[in-house]
XYZ file of N, CA, C and O in Angstrom:
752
model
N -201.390 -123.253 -45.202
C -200.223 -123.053 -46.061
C -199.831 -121.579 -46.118
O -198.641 -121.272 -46.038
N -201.036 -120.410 -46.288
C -200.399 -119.211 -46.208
C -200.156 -118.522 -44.825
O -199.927 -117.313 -44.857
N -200.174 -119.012 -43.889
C -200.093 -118.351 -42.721
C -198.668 -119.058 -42.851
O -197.823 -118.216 -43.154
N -198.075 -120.491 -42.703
C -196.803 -121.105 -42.730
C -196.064 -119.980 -43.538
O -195.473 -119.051 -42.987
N -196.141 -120.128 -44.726
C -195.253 -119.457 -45.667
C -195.166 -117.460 -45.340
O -194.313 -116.739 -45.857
N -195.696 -117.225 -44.884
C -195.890 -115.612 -43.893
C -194.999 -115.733 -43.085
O -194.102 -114.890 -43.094
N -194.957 -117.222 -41.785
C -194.086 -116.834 -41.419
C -192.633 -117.501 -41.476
O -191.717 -117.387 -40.662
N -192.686 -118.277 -42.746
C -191.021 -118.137 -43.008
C -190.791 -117.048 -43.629
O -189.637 -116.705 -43.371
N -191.448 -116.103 -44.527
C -191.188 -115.230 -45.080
C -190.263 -114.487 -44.011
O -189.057 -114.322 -44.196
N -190.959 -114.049 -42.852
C -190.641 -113.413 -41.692
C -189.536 -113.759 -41.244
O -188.739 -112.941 -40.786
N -189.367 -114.717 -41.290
C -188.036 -115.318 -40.358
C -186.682 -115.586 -41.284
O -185.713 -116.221 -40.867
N -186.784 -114.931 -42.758
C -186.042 -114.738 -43.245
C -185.074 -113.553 -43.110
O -185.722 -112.518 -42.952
N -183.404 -113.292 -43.120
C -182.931 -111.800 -42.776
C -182.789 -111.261 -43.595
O -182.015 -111.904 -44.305
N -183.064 -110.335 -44.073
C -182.802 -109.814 -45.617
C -181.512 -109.704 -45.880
O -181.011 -109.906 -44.774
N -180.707 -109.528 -46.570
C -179.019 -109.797 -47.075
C -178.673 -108.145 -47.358
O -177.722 -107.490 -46.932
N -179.602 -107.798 -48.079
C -179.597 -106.334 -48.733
C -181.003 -105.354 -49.054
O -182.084 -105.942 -49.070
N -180.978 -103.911 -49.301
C -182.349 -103.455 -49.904
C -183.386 -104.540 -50.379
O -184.366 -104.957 -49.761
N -182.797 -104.998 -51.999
C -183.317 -105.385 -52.468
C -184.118 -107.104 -51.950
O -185.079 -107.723 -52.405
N -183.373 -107.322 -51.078
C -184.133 -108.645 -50.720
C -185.342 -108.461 -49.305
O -186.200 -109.310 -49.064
N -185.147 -107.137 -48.475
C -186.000 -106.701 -47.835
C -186.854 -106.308 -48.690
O -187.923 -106.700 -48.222
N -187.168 -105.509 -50.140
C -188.143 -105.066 -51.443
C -188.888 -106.683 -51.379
O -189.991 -106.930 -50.891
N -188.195 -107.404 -51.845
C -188.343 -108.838 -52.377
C -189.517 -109.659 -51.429
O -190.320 -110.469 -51.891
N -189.401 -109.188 -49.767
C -189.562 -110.205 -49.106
C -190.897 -109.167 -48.851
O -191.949 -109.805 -48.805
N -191.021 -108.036 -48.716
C -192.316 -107.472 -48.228
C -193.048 -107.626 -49.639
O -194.242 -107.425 -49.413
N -192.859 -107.894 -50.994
C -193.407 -108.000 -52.079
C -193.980 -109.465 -51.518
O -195.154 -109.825 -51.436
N -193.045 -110.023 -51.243
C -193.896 -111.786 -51.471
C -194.882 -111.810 -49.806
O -195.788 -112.594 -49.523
N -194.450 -110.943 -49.135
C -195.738 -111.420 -48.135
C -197.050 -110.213 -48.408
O -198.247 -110.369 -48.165
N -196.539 -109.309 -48.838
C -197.869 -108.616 -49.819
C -198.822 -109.655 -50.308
O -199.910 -110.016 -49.859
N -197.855 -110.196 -51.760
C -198.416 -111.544 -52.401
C -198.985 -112.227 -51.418
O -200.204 -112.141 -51.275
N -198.312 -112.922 -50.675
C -199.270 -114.047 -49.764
C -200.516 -113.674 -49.022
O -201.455 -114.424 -48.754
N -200.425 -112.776 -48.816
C -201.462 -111.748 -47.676
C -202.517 -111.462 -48.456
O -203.609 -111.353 -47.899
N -202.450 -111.335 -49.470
C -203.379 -111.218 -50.709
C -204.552 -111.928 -51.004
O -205.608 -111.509 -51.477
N -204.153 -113.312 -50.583
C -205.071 -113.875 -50.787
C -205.407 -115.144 -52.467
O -206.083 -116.150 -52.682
N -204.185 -114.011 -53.479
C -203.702 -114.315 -54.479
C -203.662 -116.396 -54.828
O -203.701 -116.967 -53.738
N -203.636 -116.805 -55.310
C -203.485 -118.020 -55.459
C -201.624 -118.108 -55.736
O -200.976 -117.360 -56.469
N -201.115 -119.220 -54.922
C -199.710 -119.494 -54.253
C -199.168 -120.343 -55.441
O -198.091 -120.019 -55.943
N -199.828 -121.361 -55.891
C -199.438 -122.664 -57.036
C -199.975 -122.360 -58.093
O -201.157 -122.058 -58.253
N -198.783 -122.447 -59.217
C -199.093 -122.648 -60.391
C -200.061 -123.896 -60.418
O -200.075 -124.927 -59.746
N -200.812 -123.460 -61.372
C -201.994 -124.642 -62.129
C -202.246 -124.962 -63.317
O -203.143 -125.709 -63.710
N -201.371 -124.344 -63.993
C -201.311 -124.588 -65.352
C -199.676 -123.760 -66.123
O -199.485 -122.561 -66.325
N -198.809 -124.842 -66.378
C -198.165 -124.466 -67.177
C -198.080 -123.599 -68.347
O -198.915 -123.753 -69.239
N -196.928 -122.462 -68.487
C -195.831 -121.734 -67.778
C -196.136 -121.207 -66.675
O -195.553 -121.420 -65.612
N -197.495 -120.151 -66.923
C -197.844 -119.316 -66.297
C -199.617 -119.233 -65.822
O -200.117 -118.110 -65.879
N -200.349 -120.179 -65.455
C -201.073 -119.189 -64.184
C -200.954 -119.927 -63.187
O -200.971 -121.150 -63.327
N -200.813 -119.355 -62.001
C -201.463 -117.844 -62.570
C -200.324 -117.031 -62.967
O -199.300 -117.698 -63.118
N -200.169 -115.382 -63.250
C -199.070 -115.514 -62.874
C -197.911 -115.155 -61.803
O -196.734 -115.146 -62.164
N -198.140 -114.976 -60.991
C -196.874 -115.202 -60.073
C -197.179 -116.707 -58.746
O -198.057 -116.939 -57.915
N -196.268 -117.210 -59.063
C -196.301 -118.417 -58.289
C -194.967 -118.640 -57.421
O -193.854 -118.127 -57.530
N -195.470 -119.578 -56.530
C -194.410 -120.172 -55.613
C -193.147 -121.565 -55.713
O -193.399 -122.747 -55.944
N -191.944 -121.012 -55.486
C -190.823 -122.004 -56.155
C -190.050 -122.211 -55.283
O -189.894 -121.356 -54.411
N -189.299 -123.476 -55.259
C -188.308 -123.918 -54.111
C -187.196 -124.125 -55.211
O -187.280 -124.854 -56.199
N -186.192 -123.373 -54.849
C -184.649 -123.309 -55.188
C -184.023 -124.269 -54.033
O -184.708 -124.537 -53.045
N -182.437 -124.884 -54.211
C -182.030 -125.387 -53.279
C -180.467 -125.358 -54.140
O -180.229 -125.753 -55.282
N -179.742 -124.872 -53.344
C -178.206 -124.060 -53.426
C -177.423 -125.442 -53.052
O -176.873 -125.271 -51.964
N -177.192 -126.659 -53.528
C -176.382 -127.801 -53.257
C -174.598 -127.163 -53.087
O -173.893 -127.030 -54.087
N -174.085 -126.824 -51.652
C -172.796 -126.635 -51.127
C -172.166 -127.438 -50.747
O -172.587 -128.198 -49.875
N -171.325 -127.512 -51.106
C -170.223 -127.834 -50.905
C -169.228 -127.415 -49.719
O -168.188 -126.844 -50.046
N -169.479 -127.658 -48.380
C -168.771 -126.668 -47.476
C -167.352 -126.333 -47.307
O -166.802 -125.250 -47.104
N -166.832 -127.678 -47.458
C -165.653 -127.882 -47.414
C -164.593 -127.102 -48.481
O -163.609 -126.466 -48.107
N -164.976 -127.274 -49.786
C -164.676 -126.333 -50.824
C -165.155 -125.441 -51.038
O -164.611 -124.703 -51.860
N -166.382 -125.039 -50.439
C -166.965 -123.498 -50.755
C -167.358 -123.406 -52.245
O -167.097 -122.472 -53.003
N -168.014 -124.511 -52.524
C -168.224 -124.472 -53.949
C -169.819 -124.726 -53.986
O -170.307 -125.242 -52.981
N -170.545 -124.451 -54.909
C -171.788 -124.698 -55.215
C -172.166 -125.478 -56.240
O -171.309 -125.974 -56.972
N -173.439 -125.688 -56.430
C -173.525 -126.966 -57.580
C -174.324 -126.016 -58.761
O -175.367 -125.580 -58.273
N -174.197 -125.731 -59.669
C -175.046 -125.293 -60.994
C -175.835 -126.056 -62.180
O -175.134 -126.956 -62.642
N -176.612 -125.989 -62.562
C -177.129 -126.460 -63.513
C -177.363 -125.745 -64.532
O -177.931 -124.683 -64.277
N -177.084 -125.985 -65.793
C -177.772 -125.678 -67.067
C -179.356 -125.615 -67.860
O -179.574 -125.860 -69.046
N -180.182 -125.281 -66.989
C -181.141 -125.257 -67.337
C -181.705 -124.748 -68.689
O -181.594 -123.594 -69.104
N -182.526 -126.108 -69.517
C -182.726 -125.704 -70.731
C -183.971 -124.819 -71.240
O -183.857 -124.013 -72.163
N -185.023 -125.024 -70.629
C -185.730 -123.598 -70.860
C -185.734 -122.487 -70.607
O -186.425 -121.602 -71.111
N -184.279 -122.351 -69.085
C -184.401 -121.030 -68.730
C -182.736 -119.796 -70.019
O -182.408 -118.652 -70.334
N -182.314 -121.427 -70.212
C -180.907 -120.759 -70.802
C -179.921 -120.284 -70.070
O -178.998 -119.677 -70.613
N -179.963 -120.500 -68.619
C -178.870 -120.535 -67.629
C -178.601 -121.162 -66.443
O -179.402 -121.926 -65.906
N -177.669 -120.925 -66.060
C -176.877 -121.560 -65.268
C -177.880 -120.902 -63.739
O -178.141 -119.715 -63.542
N -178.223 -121.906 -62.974
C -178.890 -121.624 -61.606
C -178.948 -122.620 -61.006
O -178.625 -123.662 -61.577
N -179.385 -122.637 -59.633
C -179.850 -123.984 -58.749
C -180.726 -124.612 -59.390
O -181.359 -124.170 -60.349
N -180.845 -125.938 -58.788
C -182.073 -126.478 -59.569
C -183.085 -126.288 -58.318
O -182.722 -126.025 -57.172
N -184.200 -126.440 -58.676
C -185.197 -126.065 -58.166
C -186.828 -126.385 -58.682
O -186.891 -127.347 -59.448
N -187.771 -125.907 -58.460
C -188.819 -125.993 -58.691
C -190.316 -125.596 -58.220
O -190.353 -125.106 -57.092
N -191.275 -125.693 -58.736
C -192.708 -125.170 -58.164
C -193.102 -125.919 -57.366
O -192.858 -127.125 -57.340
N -193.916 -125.169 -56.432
C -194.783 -125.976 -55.450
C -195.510 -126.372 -55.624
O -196.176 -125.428 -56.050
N -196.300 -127.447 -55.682
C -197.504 -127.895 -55.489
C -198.367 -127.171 -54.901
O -198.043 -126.242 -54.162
N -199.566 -127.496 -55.149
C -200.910 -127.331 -54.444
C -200.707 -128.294 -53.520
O -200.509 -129.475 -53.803
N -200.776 -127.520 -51.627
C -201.113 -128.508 -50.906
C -199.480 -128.830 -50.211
O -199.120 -129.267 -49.118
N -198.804 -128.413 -51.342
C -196.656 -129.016 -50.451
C -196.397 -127.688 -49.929
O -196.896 -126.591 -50.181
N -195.453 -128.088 -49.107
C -194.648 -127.505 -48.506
C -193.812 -127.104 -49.237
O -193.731 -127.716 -50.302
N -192.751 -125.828 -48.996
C -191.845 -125.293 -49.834
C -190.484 -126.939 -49.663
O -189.775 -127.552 -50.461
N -190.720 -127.011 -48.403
C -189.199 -128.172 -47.797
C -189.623 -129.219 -48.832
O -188.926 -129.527 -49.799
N -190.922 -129.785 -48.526
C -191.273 -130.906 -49.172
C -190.697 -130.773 -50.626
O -189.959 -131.684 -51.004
N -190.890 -129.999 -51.260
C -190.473 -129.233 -52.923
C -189.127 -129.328 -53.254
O -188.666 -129.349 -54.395
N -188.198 -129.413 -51.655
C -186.943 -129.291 -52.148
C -186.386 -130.758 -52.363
O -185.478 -131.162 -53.090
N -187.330 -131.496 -51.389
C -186.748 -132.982 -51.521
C -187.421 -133.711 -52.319
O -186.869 -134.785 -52.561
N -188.981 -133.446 -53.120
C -188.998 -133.812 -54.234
C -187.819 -133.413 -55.164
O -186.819 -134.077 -55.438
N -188.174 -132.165 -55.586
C -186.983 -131.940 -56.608
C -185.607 -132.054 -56.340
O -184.833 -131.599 -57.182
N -185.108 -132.638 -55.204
C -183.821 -133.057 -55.665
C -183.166 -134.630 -56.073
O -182.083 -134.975 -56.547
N -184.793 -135.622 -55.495
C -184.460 -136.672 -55.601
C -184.732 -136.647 -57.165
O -184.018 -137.253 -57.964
N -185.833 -135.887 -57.522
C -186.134 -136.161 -59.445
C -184.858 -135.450 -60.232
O -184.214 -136.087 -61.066
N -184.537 -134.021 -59.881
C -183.043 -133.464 -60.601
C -181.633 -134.034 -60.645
O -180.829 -134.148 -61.570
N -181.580 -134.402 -59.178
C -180.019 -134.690 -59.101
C -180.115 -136.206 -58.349
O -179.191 -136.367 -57.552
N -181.085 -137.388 -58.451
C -181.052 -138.572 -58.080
C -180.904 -138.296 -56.132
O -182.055 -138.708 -55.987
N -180.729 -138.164 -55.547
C -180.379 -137.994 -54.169
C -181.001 -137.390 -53.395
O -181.830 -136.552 -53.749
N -180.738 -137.682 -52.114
C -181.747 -137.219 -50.873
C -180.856 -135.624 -50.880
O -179.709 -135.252 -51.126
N -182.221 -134.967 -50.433
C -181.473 -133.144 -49.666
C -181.314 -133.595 -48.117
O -182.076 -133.975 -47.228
N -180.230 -133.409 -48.229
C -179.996 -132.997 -46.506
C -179.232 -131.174 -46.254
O -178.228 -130.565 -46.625
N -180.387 -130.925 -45.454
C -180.120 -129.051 -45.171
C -179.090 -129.130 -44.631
O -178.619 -130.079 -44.004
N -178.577 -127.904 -44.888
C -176.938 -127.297 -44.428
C -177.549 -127.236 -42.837
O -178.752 -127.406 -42.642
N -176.898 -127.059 -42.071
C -176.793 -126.643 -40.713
C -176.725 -125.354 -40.797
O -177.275 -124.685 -39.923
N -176.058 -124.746 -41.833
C -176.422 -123.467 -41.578
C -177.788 -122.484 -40.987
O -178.008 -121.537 -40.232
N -178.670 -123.667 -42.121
C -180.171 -122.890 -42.116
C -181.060 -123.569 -42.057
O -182.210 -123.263 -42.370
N -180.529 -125.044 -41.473
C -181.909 -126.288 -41.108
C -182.583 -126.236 -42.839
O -182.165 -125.868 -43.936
N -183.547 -126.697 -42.418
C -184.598 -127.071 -43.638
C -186.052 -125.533 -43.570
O -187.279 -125.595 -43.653
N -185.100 -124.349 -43.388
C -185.742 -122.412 -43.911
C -184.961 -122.632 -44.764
O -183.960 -123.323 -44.953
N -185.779 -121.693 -45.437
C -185.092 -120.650 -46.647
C -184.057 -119.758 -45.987
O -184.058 -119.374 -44.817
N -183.242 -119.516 -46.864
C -181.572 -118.661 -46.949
C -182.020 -117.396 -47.555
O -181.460 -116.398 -47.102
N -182.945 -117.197 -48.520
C -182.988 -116.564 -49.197
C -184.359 -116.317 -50.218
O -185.040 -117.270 -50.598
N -184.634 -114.997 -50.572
C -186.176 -115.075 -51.061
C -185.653 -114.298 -52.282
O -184.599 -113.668 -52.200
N -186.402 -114.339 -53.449
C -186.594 -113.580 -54.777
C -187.284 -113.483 -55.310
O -187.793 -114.524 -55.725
N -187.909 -112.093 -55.765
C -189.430 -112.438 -56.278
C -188.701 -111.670 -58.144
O -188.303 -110.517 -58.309
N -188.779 -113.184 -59.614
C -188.489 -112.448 -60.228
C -189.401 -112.712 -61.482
O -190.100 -113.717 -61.618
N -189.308 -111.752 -62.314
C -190.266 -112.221 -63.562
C -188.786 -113.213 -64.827
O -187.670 -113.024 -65.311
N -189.599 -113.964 -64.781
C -188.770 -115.150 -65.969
C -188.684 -114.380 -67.591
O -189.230 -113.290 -67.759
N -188.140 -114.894 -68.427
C -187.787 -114.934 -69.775
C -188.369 -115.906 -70.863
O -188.206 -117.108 -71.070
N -188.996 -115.081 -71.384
C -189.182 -115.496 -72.915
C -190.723 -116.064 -73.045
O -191.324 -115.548 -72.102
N -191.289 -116.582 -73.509
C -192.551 -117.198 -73.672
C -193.023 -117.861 -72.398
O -192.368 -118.585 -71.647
N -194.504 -117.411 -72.278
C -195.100 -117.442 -70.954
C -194.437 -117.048 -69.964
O -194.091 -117.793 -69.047
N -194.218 -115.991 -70.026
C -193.219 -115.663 -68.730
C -194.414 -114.872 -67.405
O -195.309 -114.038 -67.540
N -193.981 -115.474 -66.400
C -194.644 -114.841 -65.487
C -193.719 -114.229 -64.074
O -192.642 -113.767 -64.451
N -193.879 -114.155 -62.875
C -193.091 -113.937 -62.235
C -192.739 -115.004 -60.600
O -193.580 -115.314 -59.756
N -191.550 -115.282 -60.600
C -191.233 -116.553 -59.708
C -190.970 -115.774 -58.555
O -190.342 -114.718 -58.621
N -191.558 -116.386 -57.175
C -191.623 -116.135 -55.931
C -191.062 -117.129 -55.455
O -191.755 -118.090 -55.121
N -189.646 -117.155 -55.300
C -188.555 -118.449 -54.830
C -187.714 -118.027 -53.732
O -187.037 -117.018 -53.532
N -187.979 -119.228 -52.988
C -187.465 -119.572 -51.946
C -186.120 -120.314 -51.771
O -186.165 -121.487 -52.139
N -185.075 -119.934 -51.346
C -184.121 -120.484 -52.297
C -183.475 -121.247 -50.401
O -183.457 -120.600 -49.354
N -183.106 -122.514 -50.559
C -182.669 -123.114 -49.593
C -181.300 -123.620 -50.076
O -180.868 -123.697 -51.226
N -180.589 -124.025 -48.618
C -179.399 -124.866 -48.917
C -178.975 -125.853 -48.182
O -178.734 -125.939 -46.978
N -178.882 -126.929 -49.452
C -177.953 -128.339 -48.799
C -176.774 -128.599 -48.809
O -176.210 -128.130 -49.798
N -176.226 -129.073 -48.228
C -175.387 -129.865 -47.864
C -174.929 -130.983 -48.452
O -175.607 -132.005 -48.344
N -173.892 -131.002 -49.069
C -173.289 -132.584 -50.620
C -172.068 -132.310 -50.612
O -171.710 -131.195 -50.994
N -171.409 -132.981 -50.303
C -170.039 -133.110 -50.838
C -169.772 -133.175 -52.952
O -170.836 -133.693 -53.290
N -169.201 -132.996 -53.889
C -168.992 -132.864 -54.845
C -169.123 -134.041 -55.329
O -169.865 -134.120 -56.308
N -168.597 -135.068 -54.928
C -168.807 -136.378 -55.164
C -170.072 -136.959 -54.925
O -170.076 -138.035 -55.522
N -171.204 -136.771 -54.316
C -172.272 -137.366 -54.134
C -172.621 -136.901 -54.978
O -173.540 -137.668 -55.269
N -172.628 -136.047 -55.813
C -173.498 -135.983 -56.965
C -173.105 -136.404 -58.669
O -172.687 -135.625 -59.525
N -173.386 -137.867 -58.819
C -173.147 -138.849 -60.023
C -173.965 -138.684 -60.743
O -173.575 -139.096 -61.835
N -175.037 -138.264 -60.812
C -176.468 -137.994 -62.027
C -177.260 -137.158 -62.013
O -177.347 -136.461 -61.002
N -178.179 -136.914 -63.210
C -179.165 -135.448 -63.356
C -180.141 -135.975 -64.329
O -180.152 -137.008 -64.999
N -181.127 -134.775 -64.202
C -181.969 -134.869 -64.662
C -181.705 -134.080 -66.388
O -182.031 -132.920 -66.641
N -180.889 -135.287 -67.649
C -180.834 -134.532 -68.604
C -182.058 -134.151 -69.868
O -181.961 -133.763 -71.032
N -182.975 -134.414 -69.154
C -184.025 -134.088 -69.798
C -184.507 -132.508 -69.732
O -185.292 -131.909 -70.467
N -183.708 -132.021 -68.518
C -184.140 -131.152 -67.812
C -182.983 -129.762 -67.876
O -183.192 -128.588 -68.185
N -181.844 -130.391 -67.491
C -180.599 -129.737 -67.494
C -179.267 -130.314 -68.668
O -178.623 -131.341 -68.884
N -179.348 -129.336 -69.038
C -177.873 -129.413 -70.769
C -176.299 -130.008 -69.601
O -175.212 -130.534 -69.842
N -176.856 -129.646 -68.627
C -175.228 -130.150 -68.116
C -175.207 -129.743 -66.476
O -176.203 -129.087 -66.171
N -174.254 -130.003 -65.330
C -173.989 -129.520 -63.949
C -172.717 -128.831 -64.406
O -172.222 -128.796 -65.532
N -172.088 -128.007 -62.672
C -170.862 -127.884 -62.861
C -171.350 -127.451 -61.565
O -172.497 -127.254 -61.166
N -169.708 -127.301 -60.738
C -169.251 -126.741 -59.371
C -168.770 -125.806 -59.790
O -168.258 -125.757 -60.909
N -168.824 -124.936 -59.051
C -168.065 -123.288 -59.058
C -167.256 -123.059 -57.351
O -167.578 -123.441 -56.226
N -166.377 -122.445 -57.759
C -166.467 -121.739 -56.130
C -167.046 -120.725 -55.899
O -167.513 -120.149 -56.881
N -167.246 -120.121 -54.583
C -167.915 -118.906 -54.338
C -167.484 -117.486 -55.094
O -168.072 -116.405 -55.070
N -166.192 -117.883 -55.808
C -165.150 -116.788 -55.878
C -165.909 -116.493 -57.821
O -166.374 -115.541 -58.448
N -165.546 -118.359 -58.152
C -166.204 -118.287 -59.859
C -167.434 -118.134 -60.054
O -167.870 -117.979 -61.195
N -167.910 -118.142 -59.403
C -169.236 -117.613 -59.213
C -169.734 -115.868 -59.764
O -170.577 -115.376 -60.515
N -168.677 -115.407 -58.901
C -168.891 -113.961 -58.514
C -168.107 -113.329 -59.638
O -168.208 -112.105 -59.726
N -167.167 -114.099 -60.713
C -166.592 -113.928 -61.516
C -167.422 -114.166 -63.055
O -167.280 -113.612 -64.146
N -168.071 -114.934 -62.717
C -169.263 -115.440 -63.870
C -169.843 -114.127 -64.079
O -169.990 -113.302 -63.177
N -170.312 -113.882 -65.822
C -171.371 -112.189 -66.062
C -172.687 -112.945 -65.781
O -173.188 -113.957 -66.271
N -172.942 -112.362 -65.125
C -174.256 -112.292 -64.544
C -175.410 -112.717 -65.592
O -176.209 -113.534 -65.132
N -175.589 -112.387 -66.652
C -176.165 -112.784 -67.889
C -176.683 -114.170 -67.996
O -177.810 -114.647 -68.133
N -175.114 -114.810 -67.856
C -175.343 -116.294 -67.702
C -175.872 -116.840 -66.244
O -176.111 -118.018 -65.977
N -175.950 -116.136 -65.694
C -177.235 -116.958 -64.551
C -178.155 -116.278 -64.150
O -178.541 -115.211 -64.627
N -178.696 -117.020 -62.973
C -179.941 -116.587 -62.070
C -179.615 -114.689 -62.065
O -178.544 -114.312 -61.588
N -180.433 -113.828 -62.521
C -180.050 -112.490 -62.090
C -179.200 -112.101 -60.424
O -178.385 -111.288 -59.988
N -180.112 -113.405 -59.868
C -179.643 -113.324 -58.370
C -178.804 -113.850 -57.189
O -178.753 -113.745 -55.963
N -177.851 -114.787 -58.726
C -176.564 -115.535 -57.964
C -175.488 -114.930 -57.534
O -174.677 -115.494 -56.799
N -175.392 -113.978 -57.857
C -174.707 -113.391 -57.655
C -174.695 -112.334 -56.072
O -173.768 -112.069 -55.306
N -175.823 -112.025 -56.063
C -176.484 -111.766 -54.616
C -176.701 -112.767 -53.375
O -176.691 -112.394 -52.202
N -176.861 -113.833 -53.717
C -177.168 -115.429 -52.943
C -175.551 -115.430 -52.290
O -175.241 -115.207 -51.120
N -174.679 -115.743 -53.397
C -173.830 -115.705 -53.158
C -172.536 -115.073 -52.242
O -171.578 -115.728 -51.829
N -172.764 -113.707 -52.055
C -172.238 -112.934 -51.263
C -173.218 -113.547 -50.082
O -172.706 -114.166 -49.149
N -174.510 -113.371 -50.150
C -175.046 -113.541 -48.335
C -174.240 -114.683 -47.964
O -173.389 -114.521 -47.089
N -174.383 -115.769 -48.483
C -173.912 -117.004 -48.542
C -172.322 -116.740 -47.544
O -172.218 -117.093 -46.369
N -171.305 -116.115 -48.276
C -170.188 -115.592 -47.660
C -169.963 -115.411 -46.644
O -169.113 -115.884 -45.890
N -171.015 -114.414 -46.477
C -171.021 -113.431 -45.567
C -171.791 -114.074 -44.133
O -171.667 -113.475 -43.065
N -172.414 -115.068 -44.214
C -173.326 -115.526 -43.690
C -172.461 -116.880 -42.830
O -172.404 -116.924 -41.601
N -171.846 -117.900 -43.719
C -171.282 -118.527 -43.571
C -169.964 -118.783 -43.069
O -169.645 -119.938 -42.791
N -169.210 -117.884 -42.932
C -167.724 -117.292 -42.221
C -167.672 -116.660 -40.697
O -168.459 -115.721 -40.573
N -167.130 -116.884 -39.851
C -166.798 -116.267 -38.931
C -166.917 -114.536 -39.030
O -166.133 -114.097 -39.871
N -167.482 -113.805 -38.557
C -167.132 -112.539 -38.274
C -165.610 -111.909 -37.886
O -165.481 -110.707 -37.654
């Protein structure tokens, strides 16, 4: 598992500084030796391994958000790895339990990560999340249900409301995802 996850780390492109910081931090972490899976809720240890997954919309250039109620914002849904899973495996658990439905990866980026973040969370037990943030592929309409136990509500954005959203209200790093995303996804 840590030699795998080394080298997707690797085969990730960094977007900016801070996600080249991000990505030699998390293969530091891995190289470490450190333990990868949470084992006990919030936090140990604490920094652990998480699968994000960016549900796009290609056609509209829109993304899918969730309201997440312990975090208090608006982000992908996502989740921790198991002991023993795969980051991919993580994404298609958690999307059949969050949003009812199979992940199918963008073509953009197959079933790798798009994107890495290593961040410390908010508020009680907070530790720091080492997420892997992937993206699927959904039209707006395939997605009829959620996990409201989990999430206060969805919404679509475009790439544009997104970047218009204060930052406050989401992931510190949607806003960064987002531009690679752009930039990544468009013709030169």
């Amino acid at each position: 598992m840590r030699t795998r996850l080394l080298d997707t780390l690797q085969a990730i492109e960094p977007w900016d500084e801070q996600e080249r910081a991000h990505l030699q931090s998390a293969a530091q972490w891995a190289s470490s030796g450190a333990p990868l899976h949470r084992t006990r809720k919030p936090d140990v240890p604490a920094m652990h391994l998480v699968s994000y997954f960016a549900v796009h919309d290609e056609t509209r250039h829109e993304l899918l958000l969730v309201a997440h109620r312990k975090a208090g914002l608006w982000l992908p849904p996502g989740g921790h790895v198991e002991p023993g899973e795969d980051p991919w495996t993580t994404v298609v658990r958690e999307c059949r339990e969050e949003l009812h439905m199979d992940a199918v990866a963008s073509p953009l980026t197959g079933q790798q990560p798009f994107f890495v973040t290593v961040t410390p969370t908010r508020g009680p037990g907070s530790h720091t999340d080492v997420s892997l943030w992937y993206l699927l592929r959904a039209g707006r309409d395939s997605v009829t249900s959620y996990d409201q136990g989990e999430f206060d509500g969805i919404r679509w954005l475009t790439e544009t409301q997104i970047l218009d959203e204060p930052l406050e209200s989401m992931d510190p790093h949607m806003h960064r995802f987002t531009h690679k995303l752009r930039r990544r996804g468009r013709p030169r």
